[in-house]
Coordinates of C-alpha atoms in Angstrom, one line a residue:
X1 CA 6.1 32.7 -23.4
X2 CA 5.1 32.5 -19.6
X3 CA 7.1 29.3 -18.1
X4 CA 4.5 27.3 -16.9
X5 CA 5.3 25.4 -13.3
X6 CA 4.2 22.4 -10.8
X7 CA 4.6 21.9 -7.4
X8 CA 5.3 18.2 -6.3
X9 CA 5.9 17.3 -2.5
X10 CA 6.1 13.6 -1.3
X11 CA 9.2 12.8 -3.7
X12 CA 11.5 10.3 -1.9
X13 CA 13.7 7.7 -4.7
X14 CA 14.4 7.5 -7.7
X15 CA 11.8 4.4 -9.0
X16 CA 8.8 6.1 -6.9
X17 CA 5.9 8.0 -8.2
X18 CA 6.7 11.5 -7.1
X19 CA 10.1 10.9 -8.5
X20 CA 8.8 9.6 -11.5
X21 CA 5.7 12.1 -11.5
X22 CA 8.2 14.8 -11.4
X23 CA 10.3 13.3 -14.5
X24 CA 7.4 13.0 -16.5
X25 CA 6.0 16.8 -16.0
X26 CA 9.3 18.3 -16.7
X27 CA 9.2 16.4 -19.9
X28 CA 6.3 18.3 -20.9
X29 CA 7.8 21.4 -20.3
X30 CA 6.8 22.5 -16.7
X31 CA 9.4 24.2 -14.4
X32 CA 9.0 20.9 -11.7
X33 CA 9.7 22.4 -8.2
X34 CA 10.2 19.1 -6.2
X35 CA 9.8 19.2 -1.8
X36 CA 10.1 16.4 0.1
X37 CA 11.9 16.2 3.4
X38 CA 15.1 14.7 2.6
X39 CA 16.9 17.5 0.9
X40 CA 19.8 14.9 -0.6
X41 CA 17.0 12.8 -2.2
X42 CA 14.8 15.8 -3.7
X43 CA 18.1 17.4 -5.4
X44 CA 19.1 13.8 -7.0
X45 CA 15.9 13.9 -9.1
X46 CA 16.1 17.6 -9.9
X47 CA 19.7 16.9 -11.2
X48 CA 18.6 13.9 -13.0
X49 CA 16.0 16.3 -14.6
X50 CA 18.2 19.2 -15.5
X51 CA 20.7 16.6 -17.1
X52 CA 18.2 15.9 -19.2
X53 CA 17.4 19.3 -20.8
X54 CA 13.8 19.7 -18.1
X55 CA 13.7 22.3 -15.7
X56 CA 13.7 21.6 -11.9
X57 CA 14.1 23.2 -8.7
X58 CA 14.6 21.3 -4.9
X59 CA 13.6 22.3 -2.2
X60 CA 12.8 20.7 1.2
X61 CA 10.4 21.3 3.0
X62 CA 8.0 19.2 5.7
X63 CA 4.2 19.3 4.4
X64 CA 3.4 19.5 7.8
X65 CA 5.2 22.8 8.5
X66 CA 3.1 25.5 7.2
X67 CA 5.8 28.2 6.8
X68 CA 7.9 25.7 5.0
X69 CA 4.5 24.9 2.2
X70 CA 3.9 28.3 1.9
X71 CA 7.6 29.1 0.8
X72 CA 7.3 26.6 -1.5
X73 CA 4.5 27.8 -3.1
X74 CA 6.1 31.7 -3.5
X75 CA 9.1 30.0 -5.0
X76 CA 7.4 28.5 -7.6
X77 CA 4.9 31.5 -8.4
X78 CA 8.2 33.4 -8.7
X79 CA 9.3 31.3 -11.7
X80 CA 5.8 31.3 -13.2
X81 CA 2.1 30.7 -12.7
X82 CA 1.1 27.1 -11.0
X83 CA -0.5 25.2 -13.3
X84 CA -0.2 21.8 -11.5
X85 CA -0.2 20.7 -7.6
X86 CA 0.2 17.3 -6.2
X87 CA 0.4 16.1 -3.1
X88 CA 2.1 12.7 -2.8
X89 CA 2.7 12.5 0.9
X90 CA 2.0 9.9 3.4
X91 CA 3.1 6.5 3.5
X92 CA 1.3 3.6 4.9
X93 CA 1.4 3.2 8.8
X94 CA 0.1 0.7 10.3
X95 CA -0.7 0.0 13.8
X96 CA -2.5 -2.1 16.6
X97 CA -5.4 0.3 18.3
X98 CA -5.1 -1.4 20.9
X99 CA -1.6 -0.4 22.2
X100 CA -1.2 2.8 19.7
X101 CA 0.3 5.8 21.0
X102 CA -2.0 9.0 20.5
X103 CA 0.8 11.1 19.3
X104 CA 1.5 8.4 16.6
X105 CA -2.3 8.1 15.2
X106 CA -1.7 12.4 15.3
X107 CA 1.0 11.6 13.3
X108 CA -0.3 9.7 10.7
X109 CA -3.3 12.6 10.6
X110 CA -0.6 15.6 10.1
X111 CA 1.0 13.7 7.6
X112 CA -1.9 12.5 5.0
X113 CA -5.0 14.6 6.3
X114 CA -3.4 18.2 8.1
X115 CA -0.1 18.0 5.4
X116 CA -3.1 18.0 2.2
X117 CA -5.0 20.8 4.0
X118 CA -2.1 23.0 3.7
X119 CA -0.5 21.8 0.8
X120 CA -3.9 22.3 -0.8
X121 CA -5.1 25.6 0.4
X122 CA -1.2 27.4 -0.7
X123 CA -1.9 25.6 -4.1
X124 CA -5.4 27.3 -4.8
X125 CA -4.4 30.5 -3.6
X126 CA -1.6 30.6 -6.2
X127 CA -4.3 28.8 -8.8
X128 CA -7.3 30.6 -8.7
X129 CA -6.2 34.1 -9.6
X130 CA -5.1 32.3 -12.9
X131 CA -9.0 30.8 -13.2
X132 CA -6.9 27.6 -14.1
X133 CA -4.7 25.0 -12.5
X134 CA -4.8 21.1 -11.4
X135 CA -4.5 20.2 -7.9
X136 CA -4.2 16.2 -7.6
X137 CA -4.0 14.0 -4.3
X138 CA -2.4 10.6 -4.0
X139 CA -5.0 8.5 -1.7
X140 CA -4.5 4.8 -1.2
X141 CA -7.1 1.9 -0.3
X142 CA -7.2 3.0 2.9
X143 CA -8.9 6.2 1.4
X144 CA -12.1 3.8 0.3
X145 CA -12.3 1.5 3.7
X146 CA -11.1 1.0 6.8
X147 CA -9.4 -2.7 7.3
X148 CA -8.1 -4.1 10.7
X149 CA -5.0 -2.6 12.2
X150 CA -4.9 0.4 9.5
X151 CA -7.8 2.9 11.6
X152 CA -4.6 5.8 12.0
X153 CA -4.2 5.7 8.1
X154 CA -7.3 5.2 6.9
X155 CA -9.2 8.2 9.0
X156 CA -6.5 9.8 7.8
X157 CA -6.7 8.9 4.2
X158 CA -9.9 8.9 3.9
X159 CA -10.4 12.5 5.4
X160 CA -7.9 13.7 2.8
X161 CA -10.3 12.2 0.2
X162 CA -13.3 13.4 1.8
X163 CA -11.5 17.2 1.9
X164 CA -10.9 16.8 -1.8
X165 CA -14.0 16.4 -3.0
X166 CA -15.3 19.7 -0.8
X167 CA -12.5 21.4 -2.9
X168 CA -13.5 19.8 -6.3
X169 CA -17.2 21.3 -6.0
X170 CA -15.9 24.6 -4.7
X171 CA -12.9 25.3 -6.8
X172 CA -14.1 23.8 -10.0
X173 CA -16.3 26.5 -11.3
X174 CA -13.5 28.9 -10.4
X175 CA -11.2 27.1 -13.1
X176 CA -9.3 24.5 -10.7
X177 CA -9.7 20.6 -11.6
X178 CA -9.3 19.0 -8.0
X179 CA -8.9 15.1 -8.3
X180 CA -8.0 12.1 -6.9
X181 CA -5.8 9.7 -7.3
X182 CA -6.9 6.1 -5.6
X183 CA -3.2 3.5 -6.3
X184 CA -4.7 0.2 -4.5
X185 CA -1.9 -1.9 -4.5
X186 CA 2.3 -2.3 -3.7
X187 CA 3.9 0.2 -6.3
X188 CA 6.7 -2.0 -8.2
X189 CA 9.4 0.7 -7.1
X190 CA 12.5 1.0 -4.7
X191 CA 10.5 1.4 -1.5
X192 CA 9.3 -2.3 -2.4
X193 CA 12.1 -4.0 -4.7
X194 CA 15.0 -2.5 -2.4
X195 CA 12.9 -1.8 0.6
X196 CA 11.2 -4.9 1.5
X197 CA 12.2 -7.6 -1.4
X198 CA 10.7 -10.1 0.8
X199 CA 7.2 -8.6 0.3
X200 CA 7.8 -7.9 -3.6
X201 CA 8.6 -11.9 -3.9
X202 CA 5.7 -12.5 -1.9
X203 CA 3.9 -10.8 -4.3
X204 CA 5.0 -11.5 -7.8
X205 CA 5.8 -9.4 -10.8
X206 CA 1.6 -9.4 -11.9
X207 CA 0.6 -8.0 -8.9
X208 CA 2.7 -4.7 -8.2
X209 CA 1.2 -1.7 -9.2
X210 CA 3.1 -0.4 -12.8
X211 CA 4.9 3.2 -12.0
X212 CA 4.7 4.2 -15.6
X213 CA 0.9 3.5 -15.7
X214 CA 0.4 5.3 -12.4
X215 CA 2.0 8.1 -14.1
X216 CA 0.1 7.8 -17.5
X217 CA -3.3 8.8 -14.7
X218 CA -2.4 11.6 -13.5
X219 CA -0.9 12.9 -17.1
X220 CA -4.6 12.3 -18.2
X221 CA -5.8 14.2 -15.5
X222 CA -3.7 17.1 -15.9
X223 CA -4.7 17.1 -19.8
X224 CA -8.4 16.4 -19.5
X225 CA -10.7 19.3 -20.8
X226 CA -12.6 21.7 -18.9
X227 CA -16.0 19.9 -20.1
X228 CA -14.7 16.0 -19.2
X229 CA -13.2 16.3 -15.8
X230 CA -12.1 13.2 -13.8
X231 CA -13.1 13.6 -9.9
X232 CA -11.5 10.4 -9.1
X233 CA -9.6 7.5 -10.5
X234 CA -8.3 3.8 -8.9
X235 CA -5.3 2.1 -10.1
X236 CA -4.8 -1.9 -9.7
X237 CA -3.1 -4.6 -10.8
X238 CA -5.3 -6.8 -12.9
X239 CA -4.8 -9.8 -10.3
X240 CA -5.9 -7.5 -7.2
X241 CA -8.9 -8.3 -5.4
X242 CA -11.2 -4.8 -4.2

């Protein structure tokens, strides 16, 4: 039996959605090959994964470097065929306009927008010889509308969103379900609870954004059948106004 395998970049701790996105594949039998940039962090949840009987593989790698995404990509096609991509990169930056520095609005864009372009384009290549494979794309509020002091993230959000759904109506009658993934809300995780307790308090226990039911999304995604695709999904607390 071919050993099926998924490519997730944008893992950073333990009790955060590529982390936990990566857990949760493995335990449906995919070889997880898991990038982010901090190599220590990527090779924690890999070991946590091969302790538990799954199959992983870390590797670091910048989704802004394109030699580094493209490596990824052979690495896993060397396993086995690709039958998953996500990309989970780019954390909220905000930013006055006003006194924002060009190369840090360029940032946020090679990051979110430029980082998905070429984590996307390695994914399909390795995907659409097979005439099968899911590509999925973490976007964020800021993907929907643009709100005072977030213009670098959302442009940048929202032209990853806009990118996907060019890919969804191209790549979809060649076998390749492209979706995406809208999480509008704090994600009750370690960037939050150990990160910035003061904004989890602020917040309160019903208004963080479940990990587990994040997860549970893109599951369904990756399971849904050819003839009841998904092109986009939003996640929320019940308490969260949008």
């Amino acid at each position: 039996m071919t050993q099926k395998t998924a490519v997730i970049i944008g893992v950073g701790p333990e009790r955060g959605v590529g982390a936990q996105l990566c857990h949760r594949f493995a335990k449906l039998g995919l070889h997880v090959f898991i990038a982010g940039r901090t190599l220590a962090k990527v090779e924690a949840v890999a070991q946590t994964i091969r302790d538990q009987g799954g199959l992983a593989t870390a590797i670091e790698a910048d989704t802004t470097d394109e030699q580094a995404v493209i490596a990824l990509f052979e690495a896993a096609k060397a396993i086995g065929p690709v039958s998953l991509s996500i990309f989970n990169a780019g954390n909220n930056m905000p930013g006055d306009f006003l006194t924002m520095e060009a190369s840090y609005f360029e940032r946020c864009w090679r990051i979110a927008c430029f980082g998905g372009f070429l984590f996307s384009r390695e994914a399909l290549r390795a995907m659409v010889p097979n005439g099968e494979g899911t590509l999925l794309m973490t976007g964020a509020s800021a993907s929907m509308r643009g709100k005072p002091n977030f213009a670098a993230f959302s442009s940048a959000k929202g032209g990853l969103r806009n990118m996907m759904q060019s890919l969804a109506r191209e790549f979809g009658p060649k076998g390749i379900h492209v979706a995406h993934v809208v999480i509008d809300g704090a994600v009750d995780g370690d960037r939050i609870r150990i990160g910035r307790p003061e904004v989890a308090k602020a917040y309160g226990e019903d208004r963080l954004v479940d990990i587990e039911g994040i997860v549970d999304v893109y599951q369904h995604l990756y399971q849904q059948p050819r003839r009841a695709w998904s092109l986009e999904v939003d996640v929320r607390s019940s308490v969260e106004e949008f």
